[in-house]
Coordinates of C-alpha atoms in Angstrom, one line a residue:
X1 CA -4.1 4.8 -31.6
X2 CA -7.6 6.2 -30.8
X3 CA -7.6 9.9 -29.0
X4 CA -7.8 9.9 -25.2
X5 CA -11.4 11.6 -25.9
X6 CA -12.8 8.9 -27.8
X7 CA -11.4 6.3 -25.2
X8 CA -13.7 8.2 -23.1
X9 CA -16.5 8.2 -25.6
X10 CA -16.6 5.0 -26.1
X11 CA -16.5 4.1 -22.5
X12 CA -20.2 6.2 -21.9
X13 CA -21.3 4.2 -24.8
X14 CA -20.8 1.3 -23.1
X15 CA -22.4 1.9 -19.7
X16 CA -23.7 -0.5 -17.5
X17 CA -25.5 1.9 -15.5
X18 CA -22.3 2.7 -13.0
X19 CA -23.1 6.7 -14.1
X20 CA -26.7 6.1 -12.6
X21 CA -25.2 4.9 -9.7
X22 CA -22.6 7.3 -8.8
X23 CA -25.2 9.9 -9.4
X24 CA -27.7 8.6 -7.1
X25 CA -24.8 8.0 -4.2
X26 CA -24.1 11.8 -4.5
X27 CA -27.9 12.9 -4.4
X28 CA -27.7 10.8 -0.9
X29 CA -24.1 12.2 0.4
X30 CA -25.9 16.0 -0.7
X31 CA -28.9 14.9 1.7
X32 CA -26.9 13.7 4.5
X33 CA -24.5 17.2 4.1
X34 CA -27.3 19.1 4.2
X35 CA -29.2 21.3 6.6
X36 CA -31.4 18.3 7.8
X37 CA -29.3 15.3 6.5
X38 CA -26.7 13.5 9.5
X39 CA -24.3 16.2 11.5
X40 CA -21.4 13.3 11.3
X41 CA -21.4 13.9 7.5
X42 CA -21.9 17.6 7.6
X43 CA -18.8 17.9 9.9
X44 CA -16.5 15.8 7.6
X45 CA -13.5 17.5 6.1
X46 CA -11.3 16.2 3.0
X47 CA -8.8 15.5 5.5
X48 CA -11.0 13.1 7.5
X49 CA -12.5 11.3 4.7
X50 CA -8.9 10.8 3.4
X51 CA -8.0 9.0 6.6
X52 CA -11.2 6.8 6.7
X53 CA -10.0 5.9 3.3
X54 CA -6.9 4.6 4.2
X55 CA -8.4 2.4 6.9
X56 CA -11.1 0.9 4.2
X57 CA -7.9 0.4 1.6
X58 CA -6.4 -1.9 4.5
X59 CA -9.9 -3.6 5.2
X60 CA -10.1 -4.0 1.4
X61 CA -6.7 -5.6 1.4
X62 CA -7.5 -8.1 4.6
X63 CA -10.7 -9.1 2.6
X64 CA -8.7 -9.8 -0.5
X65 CA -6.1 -12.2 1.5
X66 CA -9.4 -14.1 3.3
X67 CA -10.0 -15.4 -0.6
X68 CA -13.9 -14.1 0.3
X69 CA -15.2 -12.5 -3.1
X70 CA -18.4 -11.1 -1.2
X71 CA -16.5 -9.3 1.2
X72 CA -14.0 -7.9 -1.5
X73 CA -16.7 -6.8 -3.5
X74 CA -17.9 -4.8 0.1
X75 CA -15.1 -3.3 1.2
X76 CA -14.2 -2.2 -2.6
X77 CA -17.8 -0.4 -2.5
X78 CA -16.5 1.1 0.7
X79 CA -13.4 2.5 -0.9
X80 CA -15.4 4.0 -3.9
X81 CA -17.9 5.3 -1.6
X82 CA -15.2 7.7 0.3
X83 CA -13.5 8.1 -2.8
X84 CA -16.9 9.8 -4.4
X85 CA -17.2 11.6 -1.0
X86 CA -14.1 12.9 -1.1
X87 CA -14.7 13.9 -4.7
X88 CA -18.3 15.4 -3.4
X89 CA -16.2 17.6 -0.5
X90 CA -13.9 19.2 -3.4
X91 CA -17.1 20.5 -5.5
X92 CA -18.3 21.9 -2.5
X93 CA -14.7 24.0 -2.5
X94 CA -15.1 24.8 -6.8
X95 CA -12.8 21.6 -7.4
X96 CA -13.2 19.8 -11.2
X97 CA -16.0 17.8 -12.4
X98 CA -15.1 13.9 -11.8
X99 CA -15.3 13.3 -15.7
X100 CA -12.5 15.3 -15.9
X101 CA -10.5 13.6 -13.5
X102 CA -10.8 10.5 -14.4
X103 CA -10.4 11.6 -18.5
X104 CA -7.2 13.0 -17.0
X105 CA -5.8 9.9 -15.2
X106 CA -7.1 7.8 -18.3
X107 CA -4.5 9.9 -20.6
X108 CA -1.9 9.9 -18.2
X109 CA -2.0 6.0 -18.2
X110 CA -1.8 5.9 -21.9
X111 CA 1.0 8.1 -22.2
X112 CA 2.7 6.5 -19.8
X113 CA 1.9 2.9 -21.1
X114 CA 4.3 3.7 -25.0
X115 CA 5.2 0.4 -25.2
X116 CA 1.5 -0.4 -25.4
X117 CA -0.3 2.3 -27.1
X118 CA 2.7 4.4 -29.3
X119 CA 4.7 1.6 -30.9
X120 CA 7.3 1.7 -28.5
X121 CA 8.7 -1.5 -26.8
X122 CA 9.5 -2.9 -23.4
X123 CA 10.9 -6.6 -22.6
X124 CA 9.5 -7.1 -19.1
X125 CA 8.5 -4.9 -16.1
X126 CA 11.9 -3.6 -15.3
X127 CA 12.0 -1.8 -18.8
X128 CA 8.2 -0.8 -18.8
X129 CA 9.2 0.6 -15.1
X130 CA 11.7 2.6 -16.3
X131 CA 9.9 4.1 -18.8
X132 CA 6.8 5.0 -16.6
X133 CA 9.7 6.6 -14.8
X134 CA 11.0 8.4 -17.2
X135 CA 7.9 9.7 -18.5
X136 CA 6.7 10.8 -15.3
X137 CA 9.9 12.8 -14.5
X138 CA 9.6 14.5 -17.7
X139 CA 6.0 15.8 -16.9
X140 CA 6.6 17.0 -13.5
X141 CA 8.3 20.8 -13.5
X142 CA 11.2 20.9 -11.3
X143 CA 11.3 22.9 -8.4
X144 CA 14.8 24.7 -8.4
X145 CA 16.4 23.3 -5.0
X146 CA 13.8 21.1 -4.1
X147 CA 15.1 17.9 -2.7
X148 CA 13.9 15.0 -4.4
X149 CA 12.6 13.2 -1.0
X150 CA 10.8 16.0 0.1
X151 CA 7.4 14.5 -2.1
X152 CA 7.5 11.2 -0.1
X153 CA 4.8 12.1 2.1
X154 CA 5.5 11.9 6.0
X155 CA 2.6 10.2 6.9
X156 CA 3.3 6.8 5.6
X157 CA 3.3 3.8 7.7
X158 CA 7.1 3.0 8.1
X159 CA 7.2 0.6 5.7
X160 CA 5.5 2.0 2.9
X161 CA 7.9 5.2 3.4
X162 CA 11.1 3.6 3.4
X163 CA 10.0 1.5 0.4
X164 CA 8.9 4.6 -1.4
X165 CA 12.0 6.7 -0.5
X166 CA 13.8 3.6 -1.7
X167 CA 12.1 4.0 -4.8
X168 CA 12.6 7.9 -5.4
X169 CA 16.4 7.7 -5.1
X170 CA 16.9 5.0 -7.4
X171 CA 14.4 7.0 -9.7
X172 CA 17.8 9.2 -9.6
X173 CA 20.0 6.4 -10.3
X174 CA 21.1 5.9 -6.3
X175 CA 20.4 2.4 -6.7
X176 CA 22.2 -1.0 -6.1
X177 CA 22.9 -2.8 -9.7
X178 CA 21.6 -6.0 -8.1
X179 CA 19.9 -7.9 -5.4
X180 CA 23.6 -9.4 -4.2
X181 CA 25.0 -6.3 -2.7
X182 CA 21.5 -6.0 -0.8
X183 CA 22.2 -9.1 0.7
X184 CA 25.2 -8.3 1.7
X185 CA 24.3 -5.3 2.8
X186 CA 22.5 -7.3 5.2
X187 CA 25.0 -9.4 6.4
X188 CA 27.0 -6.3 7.7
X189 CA 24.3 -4.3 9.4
X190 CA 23.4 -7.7 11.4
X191 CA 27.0 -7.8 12.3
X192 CA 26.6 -4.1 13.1
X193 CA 23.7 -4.8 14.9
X194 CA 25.7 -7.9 17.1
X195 CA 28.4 -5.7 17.9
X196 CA 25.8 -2.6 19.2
X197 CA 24.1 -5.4 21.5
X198 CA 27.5 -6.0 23.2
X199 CA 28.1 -2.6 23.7
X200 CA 25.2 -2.2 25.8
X201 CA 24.1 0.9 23.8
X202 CA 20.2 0.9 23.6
X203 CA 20.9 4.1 21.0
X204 CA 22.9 2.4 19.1
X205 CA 21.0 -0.9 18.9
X206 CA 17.9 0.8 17.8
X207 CA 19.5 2.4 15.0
X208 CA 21.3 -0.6 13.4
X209 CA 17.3 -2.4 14.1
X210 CA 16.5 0.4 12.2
X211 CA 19.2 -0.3 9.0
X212 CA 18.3 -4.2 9.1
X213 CA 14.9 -3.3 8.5
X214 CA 15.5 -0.4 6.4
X215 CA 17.5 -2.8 4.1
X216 CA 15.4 -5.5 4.5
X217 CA 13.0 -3.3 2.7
X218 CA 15.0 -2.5 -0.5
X219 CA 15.9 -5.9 -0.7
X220 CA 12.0 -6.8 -1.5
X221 CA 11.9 -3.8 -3.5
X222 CA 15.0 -5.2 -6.0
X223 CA 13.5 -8.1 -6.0
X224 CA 9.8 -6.8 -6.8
X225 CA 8.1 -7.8 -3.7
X226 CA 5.7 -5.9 -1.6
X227 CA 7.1 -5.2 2.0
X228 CA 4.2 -4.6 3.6
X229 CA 2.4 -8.1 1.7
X230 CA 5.1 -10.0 2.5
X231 CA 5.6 -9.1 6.3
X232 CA 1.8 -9.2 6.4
X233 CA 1.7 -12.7 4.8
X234 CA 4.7 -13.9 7.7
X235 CA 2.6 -12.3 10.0
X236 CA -0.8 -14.4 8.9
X237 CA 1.5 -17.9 9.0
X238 CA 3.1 -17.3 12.6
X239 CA -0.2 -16.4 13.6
X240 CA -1.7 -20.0 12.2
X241 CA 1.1 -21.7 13.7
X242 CA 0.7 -20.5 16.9
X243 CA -2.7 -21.4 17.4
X244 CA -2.7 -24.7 16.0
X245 CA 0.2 -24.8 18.9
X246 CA -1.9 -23.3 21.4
X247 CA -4.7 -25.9 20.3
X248 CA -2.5 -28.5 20.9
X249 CA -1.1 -27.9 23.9
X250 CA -4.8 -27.0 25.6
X251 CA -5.7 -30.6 23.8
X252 CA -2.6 -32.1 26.1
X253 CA -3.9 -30.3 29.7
X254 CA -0.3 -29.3 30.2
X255 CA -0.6 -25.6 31.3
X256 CA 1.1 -23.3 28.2
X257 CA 3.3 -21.7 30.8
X258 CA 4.7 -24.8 32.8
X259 CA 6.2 -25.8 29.3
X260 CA 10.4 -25.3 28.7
X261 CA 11.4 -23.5 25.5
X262 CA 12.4 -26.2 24.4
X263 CA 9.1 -28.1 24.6
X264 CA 6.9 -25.0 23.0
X265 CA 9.9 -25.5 20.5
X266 CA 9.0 -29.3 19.8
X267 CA 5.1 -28.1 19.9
X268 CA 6.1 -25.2 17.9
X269 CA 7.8 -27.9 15.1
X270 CA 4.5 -29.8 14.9
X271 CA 2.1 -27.1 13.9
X272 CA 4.2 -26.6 11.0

C-alpha cells in the first residue's frame, strides 16, 4: 500500500485545475471580508457560516431527490463554497492550512478502510461497520468519566439525534441482536401508547409518542435505512397523493369541505 503522502502526491499530479479554483474563491471571500469588500461577509462568524451550511446540505439533499443534475451540481458548489468559507474564517484565527486537513481526513479513511487497503477482510457492511467502529474508538483518548452520549451534539434535528444516540450505545454493545425484538418493541409501546390515550393523560401520551418514534428510529437504523430519507420520501408520496386528490376533486366542482371522510377516503384511494 502506497504512503498517505504519496496518495496525496499523486492527487496534485493529477489536477484538473480544482486548486486554481479554490484559490481564486478565497482571493474573492478575502475581498468581500475586507475593509471595502460586503459588511454581511465581514460580520460572519464560524458559527454562522456553520448554520448556513446545514441549510445548503438540506437544499443539496432536496435537489438530489428532484433527479435534476444541474441543480445538484449548484447546491453542491454551494456546500463547498461555505465549506471553504468556513475554512477561510479559521485561518483568520491561526487554524491549519486546508492541505493538511484534507491529507488528514484522507489517512483517516485509509486506516479505517483495513479491509481495503491493509489485507484485512470484511464480508459485507455490517463487518466493515464494525471495524470503522472499532478503529475509531481506538483512536479517540478516553475521557475518564465522560459519558459516552455526551459527544452526540444537542443541536441535531430530532431525528438525526436519536438515530445517532442509537448508534453510540450500540457502539458499546447496548444494542438489540436483531430487527425482531425492534418490532416488537413496537408493538408494546403502541399498546402503551393506547392505554395513555384512555387515561386522558396528555403527559403521558406525549411521552409514549415519543418511544413509538424513538423506536421507530432504531428500527431503520437495524435495518440500515436512513430515518430522516425515509420519513422524507413518505412525506414526498402523501404530498403527491394529496394533490392529485385535490386535483380531482376541484375537477368534480364538489367543494373539498362538503365531502364525508369517507368520500375524501374513496378520492383518497384513487390517487394512489
Amino acid at each position: 500500500m502506497l504512503p498517505v503522502s504519496t496518495w496525496y502526491i499523486l492527487a496534485g499530479m493529477n489536477d484538473d485545475g480544482t486548486g486554481r479554483n479554490i484559490e481564486a474563491l478565497r482571493s474573492t471571500l478575502r475581498i468581500l471580508r475586507g475593509d471595502n469588500g460586503c459588511p454581511w461577509d465581514r460580520e460572519r462568524s464560524i458559527e454562522e457560516i456553520i448554520s448556513y451550511l446545514i441549510d445548503e446540505a438540506y437544499e443539496l439533499l432536496h435537489a438530489e431527490r428532484s433527479g435534476s443534475p444541474e441543480d445538484l451540481e449548484e447546491e453542491l458548489g454551494d456546500v463547498f463554497f461555505l465549506v471553504i468559507f468556513i475554512h477561510e474564517l479559521m485561518l483568520e484565527k491561526g487554524g491549519a492550512a486546508l492541505s493538511g486537513i484534507i491529507e488528514r481526513a484522507h489517512a483517516k479513511i485509509i486506516r479505517r478502510h483495513p479491509h481495503v487497503f491493509a489485507g484485512e477482510s470484511a464480508a459485507d457492511s455490517v463487518e466493515s461497520t464494525a471495524s470503522w467502529d472499532r478503529i475509531k474508538k481506538n483512536e479517540k483518548s478516553p475521557e475518564q468519566g465522560k459519558p459516552l452520549l455526551d459527544s452526540v451534539p444537542s443541536g441535531l434535528p430530532p431525528v438525526r439525534r436519536a438515530f445517532t444516540i442509537q448508534k453510540k450505545a450500540a457502539s458499546a454493545g447496548f444494542d438489540w441482536p436483531d430487527h425482531g425484538g425492534v418490532i416488537d418493541k413496537i408493538h408494546e409501546e403502541t399498546a402503551e401508547l393506547r392505554a395513555a390515550v384512555r387515561s386522558g393523560d396528555r403527559n403521558a401520551v406525549k411521552d409514549e409518542v415519543g418511544d413509538i418514534l424513538f423506536t421507530a428510529v432504531n428500527l431503520a437504523r437495524i435495518l440500515d435505512i436512513d430515518p430522516e430519507s425515509a420519513l422524507e420520501g413518505t412525506s414526498e408520496k402523501f404530498t403527491r397523493r394529496f394533490r392529485t386528490m385535490e386535483n380531482r376533486i376541484r375537477e368534480s366542482g364538489t367543494p373539498f369541505e362538503s365531502l364525508s371522510i369517507e368520500q375524501l377516503e374513496s378520492y383518497w384511494q384513487d390517487s394512489k
